[in-house]
Coordinates of N, CA and C in Angstrom, one line a residue:
M1 N -8.2 -32.1 1.5 CA -6.8 -31.6 1.1 C -6.0 -31.4 2.4
A2 N -4.8 -31.8 2.4 CA -3.9 -31.7 3.6 C -3.4 -30.3 3.7
Y3 N -3.4 -29.8 4.9 CA -2.8 -28.5 5.2 C -1.7 -28.6 6.2
Q4 N -1.2 -27.5 6.6 CA -0.1 -27.5 7.6 C -0.4 -28.3 8.9
K5 N 0.6 -28.9 9.4 CA 0.6 -29.5 10.7 C 1.4 -28.6 11.6
K6 N 0.9 -28.4 12.8 CA 1.6 -27.6 13.8 C 2.4 -28.6 14.7
F7 N 3.6 -28.2 15.0 CA 4.4 -29.0 16.0 C 5.3 -28.0 16.8
V8 N 5.6 -28.5 18.0 CA 6.4 -27.6 18.9 C 7.7 -28.3 19.2
V9 N 8.8 -27.5 19.1 CA 10.1 -28.0 19.5 C 10.8 -26.9 20.4
N10 N 11.2 -27.3 21.6 CA 11.8 -26.3 22.5 C 10.9 -25.1 22.7
N11 N 9.7 -25.3 22.9 CA 8.7 -24.2 23.1 C 8.5 -23.3 21.9
E12 N 9.0 -23.7 20.8 CA 8.8 -22.9 19.5 C 7.8 -23.6 18.7
T13 N 6.8 -22.9 18.2 CA 5.8 -23.5 17.3 C 6.3 -23.4 15.9
Y14 N 6.2 -24.5 15.2 CA 6.6 -24.6 13.8 C 5.4 -25.1 13.0
I15 N 5.3 -24.6 11.8 CA 4.2 -24.9 10.9 C 4.8 -25.3 9.6
E16 N 4.4 -26.5 9.0 CA 4.9 -26.9 7.7 C 4.5 -25.9 6.7
N17 N 5.1 -26.0 5.5 CA 4.9 -25.0 4.5 C 3.5 -25.2 3.8
L18 N 3.0 -24.0 3.3 CA 1.9 -24.0 2.4 C 2.5 -23.8 1.0
E19 N 2.0 -24.4 0.0 CA 2.6 -24.3 -1.3 C 1.6 -24.0 -2.4
T20 N 2.0 -23.2 -3.4 CA 1.2 -22.9 -4.6 C 2.1 -23.3 -5.8
P21 N 1.5 -23.2 -7.0 CA 2.4 -23.6 -8.1 C 3.7 -22.7 -8.2
R22 N 3.6 -21.5 -7.8 CA 4.8 -20.6 -7.9 C 5.5 -20.2 -6.6
L23 N 4.8 -20.5 -5.5 CA 5.3 -20.0 -4.2 C 5.4 -21.0 -3.1
I24 N 6.2 -20.8 -2.1 CA 6.3 -21.5 -0.9 C 6.1 -20.5 0.2
L25 N 5.1 -20.8 1.0 CA 4.7 -19.9 2.2 C 5.3 -20.7 3.4
R26 N 6.2 -20.1 4.1 CA 7.0 -20.9 5.1 C 7.3 -20.1 6.3
N27 N 7.9 -20.8 7.3 CA 8.5 -20.2 8.5 C 9.6 -19.2 8.0
W28 N 9.8 -18.2 8.9 CA 10.9 -17.3 8.6 C 12.3 -17.9 8.9
K29 N 13.3 -17.4 8.1 CA 14.6 -17.9 8.3 C 15.5 -16.6 8.6
Q30 N 16.6 -16.9 9.2 CA 17.6 -15.8 9.5 C 18.0 -15.1 8.2
E31 N 18.1 -15.8 7.1 CA 18.4 -15.2 5.8 C 17.4 -14.3 5.3
D32 N 16.2 -14.3 5.8 CA 15.1 -13.4 5.4 C 15.3 -12.0 5.9
I33 N 16.1 -11.8 6.9 CA 16.1 -10.4 7.6 C 16.6 -9.4 6.6
E34 N 17.7 -9.6 5.9 CA 18.2 -8.5 5.0 C 17.2 -8.2 3.9
P35 N 16.7 -9.2 3.1 CA 15.7 -8.8 2.1 C 14.4 -8.2 2.6
F36 N 14.0 -8.6 3.8 CA 12.8 -8.0 4.4 C 13.1 -6.6 4.8
A37 N 14.3 -6.3 5.3 CA 14.6 -4.9 5.7 C 14.7 -4.1 4.4
L38 N 15.2 -4.6 3.3 CA 15.3 -3.8 2.1 C 13.9 -3.6 1.5
L39 N 13.0 -4.6 1.6 CA 11.6 -4.5 1.1 C 10.9 -3.4 1.9
N40 N 11.1 -3.4 3.3 CA 10.5 -2.4 4.1 C 11.0 -1.0 4.0
A41 N 12.2 -0.9 3.5 CA 12.8 0.5 3.3 C 12.5 1.0 1.9
D42 N 11.8 0.3 1.1 CA 11.5 0.7 -0.3 C 10.3 1.6 -0.3
P43 N 10.4 2.9 -0.7 CA 9.3 3.8 -0.7 C 8.1 3.4 -1.6
R44 N 8.4 2.6 -2.7 CA 7.3 2.1 -3.5 C 6.5 1.1 -2.8
V45 N 7.1 0.2 -2.0 CA 6.4 -0.8 -1.2 C 5.6 -0.1 -0.1
C46 N 6.2 0.9 0.5 CA 5.6 1.6 1.6 C 4.7 2.8 1.3
E47 N 4.4 2.9 0.0 CA 3.6 4.1 -0.5 C 2.3 4.3 0.4
F48 N 1.6 3.3 0.8 CA 0.4 3.4 1.5 C 0.5 3.0 3.0
L49 N 1.8 3.1 3.4 CA 2.1 3.0 4.9 C 2.5 4.4 5.3
P50 N 2.4 4.6 6.6 CA 2.8 6.0 7.1 C 4.2 6.4 6.7
N51 N 5.1 5.5 6.6 CA 6.5 5.8 6.3 C 7.2 4.5 6.0
V52 N 8.4 4.6 5.4 CA 9.3 3.4 5.2 C 9.6 2.9 6.6
I53 N 10.0 1.6 6.6 CA 10.3 1.0 7.9 C 11.8 0.7 8.1
T54 N 12.3 1.2 9.2 CA 13.7 1.0 9.4 C 14.1 -0.4 9.7
R55 N 15.4 -0.7 9.7 CA 15.9 -2.0 10.0 C 15.5 -2.4 11.4
E56 N 15.6 -1.5 12.4 CA 15.2 -1.8 13.8 C 13.7 -2.1 13.8
E57 N 12.9 -1.4 13.1 CA 11.4 -1.6 13.1 C 11.1 -3.0 12.4
T58 N 11.9 -3.3 11.4 CA 11.8 -4.6 10.7 C 12.1 -5.7 11.7
L59 N 13.1 -5.6 12.5 CA 13.5 -6.6 13.5 C 12.4 -6.7 14.5
A60 N 11.8 -5.6 15.0 CA 10.7 -5.6 15.9 C 9.5 -6.3 15.3
S61 N 9.2 -6.0 14.0 CA 8.0 -6.6 13.4 C 8.2 -8.1 13.3
L62 N 9.5 -8.6 13.0 CA 9.7 -10.0 13.0 C 9.5 -10.7 14.3
D63 N 9.8 -10.0 15.4 CA 9.5 -10.5 16.7 C 8.0 -10.6 16.9
K64 N 7.3 -9.7 16.5 CA 5.8 -9.7 16.6 C 5.2 -10.9 15.8
I65 N 5.8 -11.0 14.6 CA 5.3 -12.1 13.7 C 5.5 -13.5 14.4
Q66 N 6.7 -13.7 15.0 CA 7.0 -14.9 15.7 C 6.1 -15.1 16.9
S67 N 5.9 -14.0 17.6 CA 5.0 -14.1 18.8 C 3.6 -14.5 18.4
H68 N 3.1 -13.9 17.3 CA 1.8 -14.2 16.9 C 1.7 -15.7 16.6
F69 N 2.7 -16.3 15.8 CA 2.7 -17.7 15.6 C 2.6 -18.5 16.9
R70 N 3.5 -18.1 17.8 CA 3.5 -18.9 19.1 C 2.2 -18.8 19.9
D71 N 1.6 -17.6 19.9 CA 0.4 -17.4 20.7 C -0.9 -17.9 20.0
F72 N -0.9 -17.9 18.7 CA -2.2 -18.3 18.0 C -2.1 -19.5 17.1
G73 N -0.8 -19.9 16.7 CA -0.7 -21.0 15.8 C -0.8 -20.7 14.4
F74 N -0.9 -19.4 14.0 CA -0.9 -19.0 12.6 C -0.3 -17.5 12.6
G75 N -0.1 -17.0 11.4 CA 0.5 -15.7 11.3 C 0.9 -15.3 9.9
L76 N 1.9 -14.5 9.8 CA 2.3 -14.0 8.5 C 3.5 -14.9 8.1
F77 N 3.3 -15.5 6.9 CA 4.3 -16.4 6.4 C 5.3 -15.7 5.5
A78 N 6.6 -16.1 5.6 CA 7.6 -15.6 4.6 C 7.2 -16.3 3.3
V79 N 7.3 -15.5 2.2 CA 7.0 -16.0 0.9 C 8.2 -16.1 0.1
E80 N 8.4 -17.3 -0.5 CA 9.6 -17.7 -1.3 C 9.1 -18.0 -2.7
L81 N 9.8 -17.5 -3.7 CA 9.5 -17.8 -5.1 C 10.1 -19.2 -5.4
R82 N 9.3 -20.1 -5.8 CA 9.8 -21.5 -6.1 C 10.9 -21.6 -7.1
S83 N 10.8 -20.8 -8.1 CA 11.8 -20.9 -9.2 C 13.2 -20.5 -8.8
T84 N 13.3 -19.6 -7.8 CA 14.6 -19.1 -7.4 C 15.0 -19.3 -6.0
N85 N 14.0 -19.8 -5.2 CA 14.1 -19.9 -3.7 C 14.4 -18.5 -3.1
K86 N 14.0 -17.5 -3.7 CA 14.2 -16.1 -3.2 C 13.1 -15.6 -2.3
F87 N 13.4 -15.0 -1.2 CA 12.4 -14.4 -0.3 C 11.9 -13.2 -1.1
I88 N 10.5 -13.1 -1.1 CA 9.9 -11.9 -1.9 C 8.9 -11.1 -1.0
G89 N 8.7 -11.5 0.2 CA 7.8 -10.8 1.1 C 7.1 -11.7 2.1
F90 N 5.8 -11.2 2.4 CA 5.0 -12.0 3.4 C 3.6 -12.0 2.9
V91 N 2.9 -13.0 3.4 CA 1.4 -13.1 3.3 C 0.9 -13.9 4.4
G92 N -0.2 -13.6 5.0 CA -0.7 -14.4 6.1 C -1.9 -13.8 6.8
L93 N -2.2 -14.4 7.9 CA -3.3 -14.0 8.7 C -2.9 -13.6 10.1
K94 N -3.5 -12.6 10.6 CA -3.1 -12.1 12.0 C -4.3 -11.4 12.6
Y95 N -4.3 -11.3 13.9 CA -5.3 -10.5 14.6 C -5.0 -9.1 14.4
F96 N -6.0 -8.3 14.3 CA -5.8 -6.8 14.2 C -5.2 -6.3 15.5
S97 N -4.3 -5.3 15.4 CA -3.6 -4.8 16.5 C -4.2 -3.5 17.1
F98 N -5.5 -3.2 16.7 CA -6.2 -2.1 17.2 C -7.7 -2.4 17.4
D99 N -8.4 -1.5 18.1 CA -9.8 -1.7 18.3 C -10.6 -0.9 17.2
A100 N -11.6 -1.5 16.7 CA -12.5 -0.9 15.7 C -13.8 -1.6 15.7
H101 N -14.8 -1.1 15.0 CA -16.1 -1.7 15.0 C -16.1 -3.2 14.5
F102 N -15.0 -3.6 13.8 CA -14.9 -5.0 13.3 C -13.9 -5.9 14.0
T103 N -13.4 -5.4 15.1 CA -12.5 -6.2 15.9 C -13.1 -6.7 17.2
P104 N -12.7 -7.8 17.7 CA -11.5 -8.6 17.3 C -11.9 -9.4 16.1
N105 N -10.9 -9.6 15.2 CA -11.1 -10.4 14.0 C -9.7 -10.6 13.4
V106 N -9.7 -11.5 12.4 CA -8.5 -11.8 11.7 C -8.4 -11.1 10.4
E107 N -7.1 -10.6 10.2 CA -6.8 -9.8 9.0 C -6.0 -10.6 8.0
L108 N -6.3 -10.6 6.7 CA -5.4 -11.1 5.7 C -4.5 -9.9 5.3
A109 N -3.2 -10.2 5.4 CA -2.2 -9.1 5.1 C -1.1 -9.7 4.1
W110 N -0.6 -8.7 3.4 CA 0.5 -9.1 2.5 C 1.4 -7.9 2.2
R111 N 2.6 -8.2 1.8 CA 3.6 -7.2 1.4 C 4.6 -7.9 0.6
L112 N 4.8 -7.5 -0.7 CA 5.7 -8.2 -1.6 C 6.7 -7.1 -2.2
S113 N 7.9 -7.5 -2.5 CA 8.8 -6.7 -3.1 C 8.2 -6.2 -4.5
W114 N 8.5 -4.9 -4.8 CA 7.8 -4.3 -5.9 C 8.1 -5.0 -7.2
E115 N 9.3 -5.7 -7.3 CA 9.6 -6.4 -8.6 C 8.7 -7.5 -8.9
Y116 N 7.9 -7.9 -7.9 CA 7.0 -9.0 -8.1 C 5.5 -8.6 -8.2
W117 N 5.3 -7.3 -8.2 CA 3.9 -6.8 -8.4 C 3.4 -7.1 -9.8
G118 N 2.1 -7.2 -10.0 CA 1.5 -7.3 -11.3 C 1.6 -8.7 -11.9
Q119 N 2.0 -9.7 -11.1 CA 2.2 -11.0 -11.6 C 1.2 -12.0 -11.0
G120 N 0.3 -11.5 -10.2 CA -0.7 -12.3 -9.6 C -0.2 -13.1 -8.4
L121 N 1.0 -12.8 -7.9 CA 1.6 -13.6 -6.8 C 0.9 -13.3 -5.5
A122 N 0.5 -12.0 -5.2 CA -0.2 -11.7 -4.0 C -1.5 -12.5 -3.9
T123 N -2.2 -12.4 -5.0 CA -3.5 -13.1 -5.1 C -3.3 -14.6 -4.9
E124 N -2.3 -15.2 -5.6 CA -2.1 -16.6 -5.5 C -1.8 -17.1 -4.1
A125 N -0.9 -16.3 -3.4 CA -0.6 -16.6 -2.0 C -1.8 -16.4 -1.1
A126 N -2.5 -15.3 -1.3 CA -3.7 -15.0 -0.4 C -4.8 -16.0 -0.6
K127 N -5.0 -16.5 -1.8 CA -6.0 -17.6 -2.0 C -5.6 -18.8 -1.1
K128 N -4.4 -19.2 -1.1 CA -4.0 -20.4 -0.4 C -4.1 -20.1 1.1
V129 N -3.7 -18.9 1.6 CA -3.8 -18.6 3.0 C -5.3 -18.5 3.5
T130 N -6.1 -17.9 2.7 CA -7.5 -17.8 3.1 C -8.2 -19.2 3.1
R131 N -7.9 -20.0 2.2 CA -8.4 -21.4 2.2 C -7.9 -22.1 3.4
Y132 N -6.7 -22.0 3.8 CA -6.1 -22.5 5.0 C -6.9 -22.0 6.2
G133 N -7.1 -20.7 6.2 CA -7.8 -20.1 7.3 C -9.2 -20.6 7.6
F134 N -9.9 -20.8 6.5 CA -11.3 -21.3 6.6 C -11.4 -22.8 6.8
E135 N -10.6 -23.5 6.1 CA -10.7 -25.0 6.1 C -9.9 -25.6 7.3
C136 N -8.8 -25.1 7.6 CA -7.9 -25.7 8.6 C -8.1 -25.0 10.0
L137 N -8.1 -23.7 10.0 CA -8.2 -23.0 11.2 C -9.7 -22.8 11.6
K138 N -10.6 -23.0 10.7 CA -12.0 -22.9 10.9 C -12.4 -21.5 11.3
L139 N -11.8 -20.5 10.7 CA -12.1 -19.1 11.0 C -13.5 -18.8 10.5
P140 N -14.3 -18.1 11.2 CA -15.7 -17.8 10.7 C -15.7 -16.7 9.7
E141 N -14.6 -15.8 9.7 CA -14.6 -14.7 8.8 C -13.1 -14.2 8.7
I142 N -12.8 -13.7 7.5 CA -11.4 -13.1 7.3 C -11.7 -11.7 6.7
L143 N -11.0 -10.7 7.2 CA -11.1 -9.3 6.7 C -9.8 -8.9 6.1
A144 N -9.9 -7.8 5.4 CA -8.7 -7.1 4.8 C -8.9 -5.6 4.8
I145 N -7.9 -4.9 5.1 CA -8.1 -3.4 5.0 C -6.9 -2.8 4.2
T146 N -7.2 -1.6 3.7 CA -6.2 -0.8 3.1 C -6.6 0.6 3.0
A147 N -5.6 1.5 2.8 CA -5.9 2.9 2.6 C -6.9 3.1 1.4
K148 N -7.8 4.0 1.5 CA -8.8 4.2 0.5 C -8.3 4.3 -0.9
N149 N -7.1 5.0 -1.0 CA -6.6 5.2 -2.3 C -5.6 4.2 -2.8
N150 N -5.5 3.0 -2.1 CA -4.6 1.9 -2.6 C -5.4 1.0 -3.5
K151 N -5.6 1.4 -4.7 CA -6.3 0.6 -5.7 C -5.7 -0.7 -6.0
R152 N -4.4 -0.8 -5.9 CA -3.8 -2.2 -6.2 C -4.2 -3.2 -5.2
S153 N -4.3 -2.8 -3.9 CA -4.7 -3.8 -2.9 C -6.2 -4.1 -3.1
W154 N -7.0 -3.1 -3.4 CA -8.4 -3.3 -3.7 C -8.6 -4.4 -4.7
R155 N -7.8 -4.3 -5.8 CA -7.9 -5.3 -6.9 C -7.6 -6.7 -6.4
V156 N -6.6 -6.8 -5.5 CA -6.3 -8.2 -5.0 C -7.5 -8.7 -4.2
M157 N -8.0 -7.8 -3.3 CA -9.1 -8.2 -2.5 C -10.3 -8.7 -3.3
E158 N -10.6 -7.9 -4.4 CA -11.7 -8.2 -5.2 C -11.5 -9.5 -6.1
K159 N -10.3 -9.7 -6.5 CA -9.9 -10.9 -7.2 C -10.1 -12.1 -6.3
L160 N -9.9 -12.0 -5.0 CA -10.1 -13.0 -4.1 C -11.6 -13.3 -3.8
G161 N -12.5 -12.4 -4.2 CA -13.9 -12.6 -4.0 C -14.4 -11.9 -2.7
M162 N -13.5 -11.0 -2.2 CA -13.9 -10.2 -1.0 C -14.8 -9.1 -1.4
T163 N -15.7 -8.6 -0.5 CA -16.6 -7.5 -0.8 C -16.4 -6.4 0.2
S164 N -16.8 -5.2 -0.2 CA -16.7 -4.1 0.7 C -18.0 -3.3 0.7
N165 N -18.3 -2.6 1.7 CA -19.4 -1.8 1.9 C -18.9 -0.4 2.2
P166 N -19.1 0.7 1.4 CA -18.6 2.0 1.7 C -19.0 2.5 3.1
E167 N -20.1 2.0 3.6 CA -20.5 2.4 5.0 C -19.6 1.9 6.0
E168 N -18.8 0.9 5.7 CA -17.8 0.4 6.7 C -16.4 1.0 6.6
N169 N -16.2 2.0 5.6 CA -15.0 2.7 5.6 C -14.8 3.3 7.0
F170 N -13.5 3.5 7.4 CA -13.2 4.0 8.7 C -11.9 4.8 8.7
M171 N -11.8 5.6 9.7 CA -10.5 6.3 9.9 C -9.6 5.4 10.8
H172 N -8.5 5.1 10.3 CA -7.6 4.2 11.0 C -7.2 4.8 12.3
P173 N -7.4 4.1 13.4 CA -7.2 4.6 14.8 C -5.7 4.9 15.1
Q174 N -4.8 4.3 14.3 CA -3.4 4.5 14.6 C -2.8 5.6 13.7
L175 N -3.6 6.3 13.0 CA -3.1 7.4 12.1 C -3.9 8.7 12.5
D176 N -3.2 9.8 12.4 CA -3.8 11.1 12.6 C -4.9 11.2 11.5
H177 N -6.1 11.7 11.9 CA -7.2 11.7 11.0 C -7.0 12.8 9.9
Q178 N -6.0 13.6 10.0 CA -5.7 14.5 8.9 C -4.7 13.9 7.9
D179 N -4.2 12.8 8.2 CA -3.2 12.1 7.3 C -4.0 11.6 6.1
P180 N -3.5 11.8 4.9 CA -4.2 11.4 3.7 C -4.4 9.8 3.6
L181 N -3.6 9.1 4.4 CA -3.8 7.6 4.4 C -4.8 7.2 5.5
S182 N -5.3 8.1 6.3 CA -6.1 7.7 7.4 C -7.4 6.9 7.0
E183 N -8.1 7.4 6.0 CA -9.4 6.7 5.6 C -9.0 5.4 5.0
H184 N -9.6 4.3 5.5 CA -9.4 2.9 5.1 C -10.7 2.3 4.6
V185 N -10.6 1.3 3.7 CA -11.7 0.5 3.3 C -11.5 -0.9 4.0
L186 N -12.7 -1.5 4.2 CA -12.7 -2.8 4.9 C -13.3 -3.8 3.9
Y187 N -12.7 -4.9 3.7 CA -13.2 -5.9 2.8 C -13.4 -7.2 3.7
R188 N -14.4 -7.9 3.3 CA -14.8 -9.1 4.1 C -14.9 -10.3 3.1
F189 N -14.6 -11.5 3.7 CA -15.0 -12.8 3.1 C -16.2 -13.3 3.9

């Protein structure tokens, strides 16, 4: 099966789209900034993050996303709904940004607008991305993490066939250990 081809133009790395029956996983566009900022400002979407994300933090995260693509040739893709061509979030692979017993390693991550939850879209996109990671990037392992009480993300990970071991639960090093979100679960492929 053919996957993305990487090419470079003016020192910028571009990757062709990944597609599923309902989604296009693609490079980010200028038009994605506003809906991404709205998604990040939504308390429902950020329920299991330390706080909602400001517009300035959103712009900084986009810079990090682009840098990751440039540095490693893969990253977090913008997700577009095929039926409407509407940006609905991101899904992709990235290196963990902190040290833990399981790093360095690659993380499967996603964030979708709440209107699109419960439709299997995160699972659909994550299946495509993980297949790309194993078959094209030849990654030996892909991990995913979430706050211990984020059952919705657990379900996605389990639908993908990932497994967890309670002995690998950990206190997130970027959160105060008293924070109710601090304890995280680790899932592996």
